[in-house]
Structure formats: structure tokens, C-alpha cells
Coordinates of C-alpha atoms in Angstrom, one line a residue:
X6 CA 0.0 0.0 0.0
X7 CA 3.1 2.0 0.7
X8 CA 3.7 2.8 -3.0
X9 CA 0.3 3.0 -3.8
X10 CA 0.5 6.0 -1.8
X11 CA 3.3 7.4 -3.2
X12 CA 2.4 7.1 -6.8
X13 CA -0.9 9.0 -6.0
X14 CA 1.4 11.5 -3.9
X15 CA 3.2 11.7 -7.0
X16 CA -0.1 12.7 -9.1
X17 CA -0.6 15.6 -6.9
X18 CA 2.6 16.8 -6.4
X19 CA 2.2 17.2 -10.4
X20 CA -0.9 18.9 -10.1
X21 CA 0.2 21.3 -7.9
X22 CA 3.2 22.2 -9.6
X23 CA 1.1 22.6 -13.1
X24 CA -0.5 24.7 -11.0
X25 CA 2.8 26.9 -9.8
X26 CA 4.2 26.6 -13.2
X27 CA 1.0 28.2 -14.5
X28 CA 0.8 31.3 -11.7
X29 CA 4.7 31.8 -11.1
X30 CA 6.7 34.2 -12.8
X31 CA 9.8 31.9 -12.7
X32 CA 9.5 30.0 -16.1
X33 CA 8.3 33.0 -18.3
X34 CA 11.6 33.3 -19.9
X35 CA 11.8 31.8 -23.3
X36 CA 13.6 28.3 -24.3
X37 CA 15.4 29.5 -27.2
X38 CA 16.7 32.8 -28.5
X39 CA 13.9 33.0 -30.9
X40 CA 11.4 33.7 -28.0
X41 CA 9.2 30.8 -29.7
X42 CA 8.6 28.9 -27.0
X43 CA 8.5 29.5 -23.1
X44 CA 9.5 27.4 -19.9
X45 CA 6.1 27.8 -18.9
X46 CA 4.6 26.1 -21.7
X47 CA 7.7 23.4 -22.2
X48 CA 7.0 22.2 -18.9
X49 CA 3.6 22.1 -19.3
X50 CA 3.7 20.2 -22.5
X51 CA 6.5 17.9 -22.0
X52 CA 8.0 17.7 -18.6
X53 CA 4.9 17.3 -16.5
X54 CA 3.1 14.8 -18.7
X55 CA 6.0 12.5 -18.7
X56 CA 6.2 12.4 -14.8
X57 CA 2.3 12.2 -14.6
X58 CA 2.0 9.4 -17.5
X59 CA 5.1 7.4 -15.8
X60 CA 3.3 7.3 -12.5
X61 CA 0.1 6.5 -13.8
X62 CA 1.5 3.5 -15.8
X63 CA 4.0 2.1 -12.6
X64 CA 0.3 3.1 -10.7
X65 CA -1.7 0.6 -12.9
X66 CA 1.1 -1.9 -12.7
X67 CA 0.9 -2.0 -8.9
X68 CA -2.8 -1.9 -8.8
X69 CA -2.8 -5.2 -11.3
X70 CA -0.1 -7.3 -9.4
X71 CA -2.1 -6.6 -6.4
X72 CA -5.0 -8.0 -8.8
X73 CA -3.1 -10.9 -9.7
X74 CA -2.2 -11.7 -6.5
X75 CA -5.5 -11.8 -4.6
X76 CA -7.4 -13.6 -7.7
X77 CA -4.4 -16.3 -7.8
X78 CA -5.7 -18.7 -5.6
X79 CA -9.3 -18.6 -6.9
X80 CA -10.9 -20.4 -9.8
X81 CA -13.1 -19.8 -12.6
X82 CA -16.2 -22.0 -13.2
X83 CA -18.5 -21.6 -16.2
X84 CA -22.2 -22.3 -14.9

């Protein structure tokens, strides 16, 4: 249950700092010279997804080996 926890602590720790990213004036300054794209949008497009989709994933593999291992000693009968 331990990292259950922590992968959902994860998910909000990632909503809160879309959240900061957003409202903060710290990542307004621009990737590249060209002042095409900013930190703010950067983060939001790549960064923060990947952490978000990576917890969800290790998340749903938790949540399925728990699955697994509480359905392993039952069996199926067709009536």
C-alpha cells in the first residue's frame, strides 16, 4: 500500500506544480533565442506529462499485481 500512496502523492505533487508553473513568474523566460517557446509552456507540454504518464503506468502496474495476486488462488467455473 506504501507505493500506492506514493504514486498517487506523486499525481498531486504534479498537479500542484502545473499549477505553480502556470501562476509563477519563474519560467516566463523563453527556451530558445527566438522567443518561440517559453519554460512555462515546455513544462507544461513535456515535462509534467511524462512524470504524470510514468506514475500512472507504474500506478496501474501496482494496482494489477495486487489483482493478480489476490485472484491467484481462486478459480473460474462456467455455470
Amino acid at each position: 500500500m506504501k507505493r500506492i500512496h506514493t504514486l498517487l502523492a506523486v499525481q498531486s505533487v504534479v498537479a500542484i506544480l502545473v499549477s505553480i508553473n502556470r501562476l509563477s513568474p519563474w519560467t516566463l523566460g523563453h527556451v530558445l533565442p527566438n522567443e518561440f517557446l517559453r519554460w512555462v509552456d515546455f513544462n507544461n507540454m513535456l515535462v509534467l506529462p511524462l512524470i504524470s504518464l510514468t506514475a500512472f503506468y507504474l500506478l496501474k502496474r501496482q494496482l494489477s499485481t495486487i489483482l493478480l495476486r489476490v485472484n491467484r488462488g481462486r478459480t473460474w467455473r462456467s455455470t
